[in-house]
């Protein structure tokens, strides 16, 4: 049963306005807790439900953040039309989390591309809030263009922060862009991201992952050190409706987070 | 509790007794297409020629379409759990076994589905052991059998003019206590069971699944999948008639802020099943989808729960408009190198 929440504010993230962040608060009454990497079903009565990764960290307080791409489908289009004050149902927390136990005390390497960066943001905020529980935090984040980068004010802060190393890149800059140009796999290669005592979390378009993995392999990363978050069409989110499986694993309950060691045992059907 | 003995011609009395005890009683009856469970209206239950209902019993616990939530603008309300005791007589062992398998997904996976649970709790399955399996039956090849009591509340064995009823769950016991009949002796019961064991032995095993199962998965990329699915028209009939296929889709229906959220049977053999909003579809081709159906039945479910999800009822073999046969599919793919 979706728990009633109120839309507090909406932030348009990209110049194309196809991605917006929705900041929600539970109404008085039932609520639930979550950890980085989990997702929720956003429910809009009359339109349906969509599984969306939680972009906020539980360390940030009461507001839950979801960054949603408008696919022009039923639910995401309706979400994009909402104004503050609107009611949204939240069913969750669903799925597993980023491997928080394994990450403790280790170097944390985040590699993100495009708008799959959302639950990685949750983890970055979580690490920053529990800074002494983790060693180095390194983030590579890329987007097609400067206008397509999410969380721009925050990225600006992180660039200056001594708490983490941020490598921002865009495929193609514009006249205002003074940063790096190039694809994520190239940045990973150039920066020689070290595998020592580290765990990497990689999310992005399939093509980015496809080209980044061999680079990491060359740098000495093992499949069990690299985690990703998968997406499959979902309905129930609780392992019943039967549509999100990859082999015997159901992404909604056994995932969405998997290591590449786990994925290597599953059929390539995603 | 000891087994109960009922004369075959006393069946109406038993069912009337069940009605008096507050059960809605359903029994197999001839329907437009084959057989269907129909409300028992009294009189003799003619099971001459009956083996299986065309649709399985799953609709009794997992309706083809049901509203699980209704909404009025921003207020949602969960549907109330259905009430009323039901008794289904003449269920076959394969169907009862299938429900026991679906239970794992709907009740044991972590989330307990309240509507499903209520229907399961309210429904007593009187399972009729099979004396004459059809050529399409292969229950013994997948772990079941003509006298298999898995998922049954009461097992009914025919013994000459008698019907021996043995409770195999607390629900079943409650029912047998509510209707008062004489006892069957252990010897009578053992003898009846032995005749059904013979029926089971007479069914030729199709494969050794312990050997075939890993082959099916190893042959994930085999060309044989294309062959087995080449005729498939992705109609979904096989999944709808199947007692253990339990996948559903969810949609909001309504106008002007009021409506209901419904779930309804869905089919993995149809392409929208896994279609992402982006247009990407991990199972774009029918061979990939049919492979999902077969591997779910024989490998994935087994990996998670230690049982085959197929109970060998043969309904999909009968229902397929283009004669896709899951038995052949398993043989062909497991035999491919
Ligand atoms: C674990 C997970 C996390 C996700 N996180 C995000 C996120 O942070 N931001 C974001 O923008 N998108 C995310 N998605 C994708 C998002 O769920 C789909 O884009 C969205 O459901 C499309 O819904 P729609 O109603 O607009 O599209 P329609 O095409 O109308 O789809 C109808 C329904 O099908 C299901 N569906 C369709 N496509 C998908 C899909 N790709 N994944 C899952 N279900 C689907 C949904 O129930 C949807 O409501 C995530 C998906 C998963 C599985
Ligand atoms: S897959 Fe076919 S034979 Fe097996 S249980 Fe389902 S309908 Fe019966
Ligand atoms: S019934 Fe036959 S044609 Fe229809 S989806 Fe199943 S295998 Fe394909
Ligand atoms: S979304 Fe229903 S089983 Fe995973």
JSON list of C-alpha atoms and ligand atoms in Angstrom, two decimals, chain A residues 18-19 37-42 47-55 66-78 80 115-116 118-119 229-235 243-244 251-252 255-256, chain B residues 249-250 274-278 280, ligand 1:
[
{"chain": "A", "resi": 18, "resn": "UNK", "atom": "CA", "xyz": [13.45, 16.14, -19.28]},
{"chain": "A", "resi": 19, "resn": "UNK", "atom": "CA", "xyz": [14.80, 15.38, -15.81]},
{"chain": "A", "resi": 37, "resn": "UNK", "atom": "CA", "xyz": [20.76, 1.95, -3.40]},
{"chain": "A", "resi": 38, "resn": "UNK", "atom": "CA", "xyz": [17.13, 1.15, -2.63]},
{"chain": "A", "resi": 39, "resn": "UNK", "atom": "CA", "xyz": [14.18, 2.26, -4.69]},
{"chain": "A", "resi": 40, "resn": "UNK", "atom": "CA", "xyz": [10.50, 2.97, -4.23]},
{"chain": "A", "resi": 41, "resn": "UNK", "atom": "CA", "xyz": [7.36, 2.68, -6.30]},
{"chain": "A", "resi": 42, "resn": "UNK", "atom": "CA", "xyz": [6.01, 6.19, -6.87]},
{"chain": "A", "resi": 47, "resn": "UNK", "atom": "CA", "xyz": [-1.83, 6.72, -13.64]},
{"chain": "A", "resi": 48, "resn": "UNK", "atom": "CA", "xyz": [-0.11, 3.87, -11.84]},
{"chain": "A", "resi": 49, "resn": "UNK", "atom": "CA", "xyz": [3.22, 3.20, -10.21]},
{"chain": "A", "resi": 50, "resn": "UNK", "atom": "CA", "xyz": [6.83, 3.48, -11.36]},
{"chain": "A", "resi": 51, "resn": "UNK", "atom": "CA", "xyz": [9.94, 2.14, -9.68]},
{"chain": "A", "resi": 52, "resn": "UNK", "atom": "CA", "xyz": [12.39, 5.00, -9.07]},
{"chain": "A", "resi": 53, "resn": "UNK", "atom": "CA", "xyz": [15.73, 4.93, -7.29]},
{"chain": "A", "resi": 54, "resn": "UNK", "atom": "CA", "xyz": [15.98, 7.01, -4.14]},
{"chain": "A", "resi": 55, "resn": "UNK", "atom": "CA", "xyz": [18.39, 9.87, -4.85]},
{"chain": "A", "resi": 66, "resn": "UNK", "atom": "CA", "xyz": [13.64, 11.16, -6.70]},
{"chain": "A", "resi": 67, "resn": "UNK", "atom": "CA", "xyz": [15.13, 12.30, -9.98]},
{"chain": "A", "resi": 68, "resn": "UNK", "atom": "CA", "xyz": [12.89, 11.24, -12.82]},
{"chain": "A", "resi": 69, "resn": "UNK", "atom": "CA", "xyz": [13.34, 11.19, -16.57]},
{"chain": "A", "resi": 70, "resn": "UNK", "atom": "CA", "xyz": [10.17, 11.95, -18.48]},
{"chain": "A", "resi": 71, "resn": "UNK", "atom": "CA", "xyz": [9.78, 8.98, -20.82]},
{"chain": "A", "resi": 72, "resn": "UNK", "atom": "CA", "xyz": [6.45, 10.41, -21.99]},
{"chain": "A", "resi": 73, "resn": "UNK", "atom": "CA", "xyz": [4.98, 7.25, -20.51]},
{"chain": "A", "resi": 74, "resn": "UNK", "atom": "CA", "xyz": [1.96, 7.20, -18.21]},
{"chain": "A", "resi": 75, "resn": "UNK", "atom": "CA", "xyz": [3.49, 7.77, -14.80]},
{"chain": "A", "resi": 76, "resn": "UNK", "atom": "CA", "xyz": [6.60, 9.80, -15.52]},
{"chain": "A", "resi": 77, "resn": "UNK", "atom": "CA", "xyz": [4.69, 12.24, -17.73]},
{"chain": "A", "resi": 78, "resn": "UNK", "atom": "CA", "xyz": [2.08, 12.75, -15.02]},
{"chain": "A", "resi": 80, "resn": "UNK", "atom": "CA", "xyz": [6.48, 15.89, -14.53]},
{"chain": "A", "resi": 115, "resn": "UNK", "atom": "CA", "xyz": [20.86, 10.01, -15.16]},
{"chain": "A", "resi": 116, "resn": "UNK", "atom": "CA", "xyz": [21.59, 6.62, -13.64]},
{"chain": "A", "resi": 118, "resn": "UNK", "atom": "CA", "xyz": [20.70, 9.13, -8.82]},
{"chain": "A", "resi": 119, "resn": "UNK", "atom": "CA", "xyz": [21.26, 6.36, -6.28]},
{"chain": "A", "resi": 229, "resn": "UNK", "atom": "CA", "xyz": [22.41, -1.28, -10.24]},
{"chain": "A", "resi": 230, "resn": "UNK", "atom": "CA", "xyz": [20.14, -2.87, -12.82]},
{"chain": "A", "resi": 231, "resn": "UNK", "atom": "CA", "xyz": [16.85, -1.88, -14.31]},
{"chain": "A", "resi": 232, "resn": "UNK", "atom": "CA", "xyz": [14.09, -4.20, -15.52]},
{"chain": "A", "resi": 233, "resn": "UNK", "atom": "CA", "xyz": [10.45, -3.49, -16.16]},
{"chain": "A", "resi": 234, "resn": "UNK", "atom": "CA", "xyz": [8.67, -3.87, -12.82]},
{"chain": "A", "resi": 235, "resn": "UNK", "atom": "CA", "xyz": [5.18, -3.92, -11.43]},
{"chain": "A", "resi": 243, "resn": "UNK", "atom": "CA", "xyz": [8.59, -9.88, -14.80]},
{"chain": "A", "resi": 244, "resn": "UNK", "atom": "CA", "xyz": [11.89, -8.53, -13.54]},
{"chain": "A", "resi": 251, "resn": "UNK", "atom": "CA", "xyz": [15.88, -7.57, -9.72]},
{"chain": "A", "resi": 252, "resn": "UNK", "atom": "CA", "xyz": [13.22, -6.12, -7.42]},
{"chain": "A", "resi": 255, "resn": "UNK", "atom": "CA", "xyz": [18.74, -6.54, -6.67]},
{"chain": "A", "resi": 256, "resn": "UNK", "atom": "CA", "xyz": [18.80, -3.95, -8.06]},
{"chain": "B", "resi": 249, "resn": "UNK", "atom": "CA", "xyz": [0.22, -6.91, -14.60]},
{"chain": "B", "resi": 250, "resn": "UNK", "atom": "CA", "xyz": [-1.14, -3.87, -12.77]},
{"chain": "B", "resi": 274, "resn": "UNK", "atom": "CA", "xyz": [9.40, -6.88, -20.25]},
{"chain": "B", "resi": 275, "resn": "UNK", "atom": "CA", "xyz": [9.23, -3.80, -22.47]},
{"chain": "B", "resi": 276, "resn": "UNK", "atom": "CA", "xyz": [11.00, -0.82, -20.87]},
{"chain": "B", "resi": 277, "resn": "UNK", "atom": "CA", "xyz": [9.60, 2.67, -21.27]},
{"chain": "B", "resi": 278, "resn": "UNK", "atom": "CA", "xyz": [12.76, 3.48, -23.24]},
{"chain": "B", "resi": 280, "resn": "UNK", "atom": "CA", "xyz": [14.47, -1.48, -24.92]},
{"chain": "C", "resi": 1, "resn": "LIG", "atom": "C1", "xyz": [15.15, -0.26, -9.82]},
{"chain": "C", "resi": 1, "resn": "LIG", "atom": "C2", "xyz": [14.79, 0.83, -10.79]},
{"chain": "C", "resi": 1, "resn": "LIG", "atom": "C3", "xyz": [15.16, 2.13, -10.55]},
{"chain": "C", "resi": 1, "resn": "LIG", "atom": "C4", "xyz": [14.83, 3.15, -11.44]},
{"chain": "C", "resi": 1, "resn": "LIG", "atom": "N1", "xyz": [15.22, 4.42, -11.14]},
{"chain": "C", "resi": 1, "resn": "LIG", "atom": "C5", "xyz": [14.88, 5.41, -11.95]},
{"chain": "C", "resi": 1, "resn": "LIG", "atom": "C6", "xyz": [15.24, 6.75, -11.63]},
{"chain": "C", "resi": 1, "resn": "LIG", "atom": "O1", "xyz": [15.88, 7.02, -10.60]},
{"chain": "C", "resi": 1, "resn": "LIG", "atom": "N2", "xyz": [14.85, 7.73, -12.46]},
{"chain": "C", "resi": 1, "resn": "LIG", "atom": "C7", "xyz": [14.14, 7.45, -13.59]},
{"chain": "C", "resi": 1, "resn": "LIG", "atom": "O2", "xyz": [13.81, 8.40, -14.31]},
{"chain": "C", "resi": 1, "resn": "LIG", "atom": "N3", "xyz": [13.79, 6.21, -13.93]},
{"chain": "C", "resi": 1, "resn": "LIG", "atom": "C8", "xyz": [14.14, 5.17, -13.14]},
{"chain": "C", "resi": 1, "resn": "LIG", "atom": "N4", "xyz": [13.77, 3.89, -13.48]},
{"chain": "C", "resi": 1, "resn": "LIG", "atom": "C9", "xyz": [13.01, 3.67, -14.74]},
{"chain": "C", "resi": 1, "resn": "LIG", "atom": "C10", "xyz": [11.55, 3.99, -14.54]},
{"chain": "C", "resi": 1, "resn": "LIG", "atom": "O3", "xyz": [10.98, 3.06, -13.66]},
{"chain": "C", "resi": 1, "resn": "LIG", "atom": "C11", "xyz": [10.75, 3.96, -15.85]},
{"chain": "C", "resi": 1, "resn": "LIG", "atom": "O4", "xyz": [11.28, 4.90, -16.73]},
{"chain": "C", "resi": 1, "resn": "LIG", "atom": "C12", "xyz": [9.28, 4.27, -15.58]},
{"chain": "C", "resi": 1, "resn": "LIG", "atom": "O5", "xyz": [8.68, 3.23, -14.86]},
{"chain": "C", "resi": 1, "resn": "LIG", "atom": "C13", "xyz": [8.50, 4.53, -16.84]},
{"chain": "C", "resi": 1, "resn": "LIG", "atom": "O6", "xyz": [7.15, 4.69, -16.45]},
{"chain": "C", "resi": 1, "resn": "LIG", "atom": "P1", "xyz": [6.01, 5.33, -17.35]},
{"chain": "C", "resi": 1, "resn": "LIG", "atom": "O7", "xyz": [4.73, 5.01, -16.70]},
{"chain": "C", "resi": 1, "resn": "LIG", "atom": "O8", "xyz": [6.29, 6.76, -17.58]},
{"chain": "C", "resi": 1, "resn": "LIG", "atom": "O9", "xyz": [6.19, 4.58, -18.75]},
{"chain": "C", "resi": 1, "resn": "LIG", "atom": "P2", "xyz": [5.22, 3.53, -19.49]},
{"chain": "C", "resi": 1, "resn": "LIG", "atom": "O10", "xyz": [5.91, 3.20, -20.76]},
{"chain": "C", "resi": 1, "resn": "LIG", "atom": "O11", "xyz": [3.83, 4.09, -19.57]},
{"chain": "C", "resi": 1, "resn": "LIG", "atom": "O12", "xyz": [5.29, 2.27, -18.56]},
{"chain": "C", "resi": 1, "resn": "LIG", "atom": "C14", "xyz": [4.20, 1.68, -17.89]},
{"chain": "C", "resi": 1, "resn": "LIG", "atom": "C15", "xyz": [4.69, 0.97, -16.65]},
{"chain": "C", "resi": 1, "resn": "LIG", "atom": "O13", "xyz": [5.60, -0.08, -16.96]},
{"chain": "C", "resi": 1, "resn": "LIG", "atom": "C16", "xyz": [6.63, -0.17, -16.00]},
{"chain": "C", "resi": 1, "resn": "LIG", "atom": "N5", "xyz": [7.92, 0.20, -16.63]},
{"chain": "C", "resi": 1, "resn": "LIG", "atom": "C17", "xyz": [8.10, 0.68, -17.87]},
{"chain": "C", "resi": 1, "resn": "LIG", "atom": "N6", "xyz": [9.40, 0.86, -18.13]},
{"chain": "C", "resi": 1, "resn": "LIG", "atom": "C18", "xyz": [10.09, 0.49, -17.04]},
{"chain": "C", "resi": 1, "resn": "LIG", "atom": "C19", "xyz": [11.48, 0.46, -16.71]},
{"chain": "C", "resi": 1, "resn": "LIG", "atom": "N7", "xyz": [12.43, 0.85, -17.55]},
{"chain": "C", "resi": 1, "resn": "LIG", "atom": "N8", "xyz": [11.81, 0.02, -15.48]},
{"chain": "C", "resi": 1, "resn": "LIG", "atom": "C20", "xyz": [10.86, -0.38, -14.63]},
{"chain": "C", "resi": 1, "resn": "LIG", "atom": "N9", "xyz": [9.53, -0.37, -14.88]},
{"chain": "C", "resi": 1, "resn": "LIG", "atom": "C21", "xyz": [9.15, 0.07, -16.07]},
{"chain": "C", "resi": 1, "resn": "LIG", "atom": "C22", "xyz": [6.25, 0.80, -14.91]},
{"chain": "C", "resi": 1, "resn": "LIG", "atom": "O14", "xyz": [5.44, 0.15, -13.97]},
{"chain": "C", "resi": 1, "resn": "LIG", "atom": "C23", "xyz": [5.45, 1.84, -15.69]},
{"chain": "C", "resi": 1, "resn": "LIG", "atom": "O15", "xyz": [4.60, 2.63, -14.91]},
{"chain": "C", "resi": 1, "resn": "LIG", "atom": "C24", "xyz": [14.10, 2.85, -12.62]},
{"chain": "C", "resi": 1, "resn": "LIG", "atom": "C25", "xyz": [13.73, 1.54, -12.87]},
{"chain": "C", "resi": 1, "resn": "LIG", "atom": "C26", "xyz": [14.06, 0.53, -11.98]},
{"chain": "C", "resi": 1, "resn": "LIG", "atom": "C27", "xyz": [13.66, -0.86, -12.27]}
]
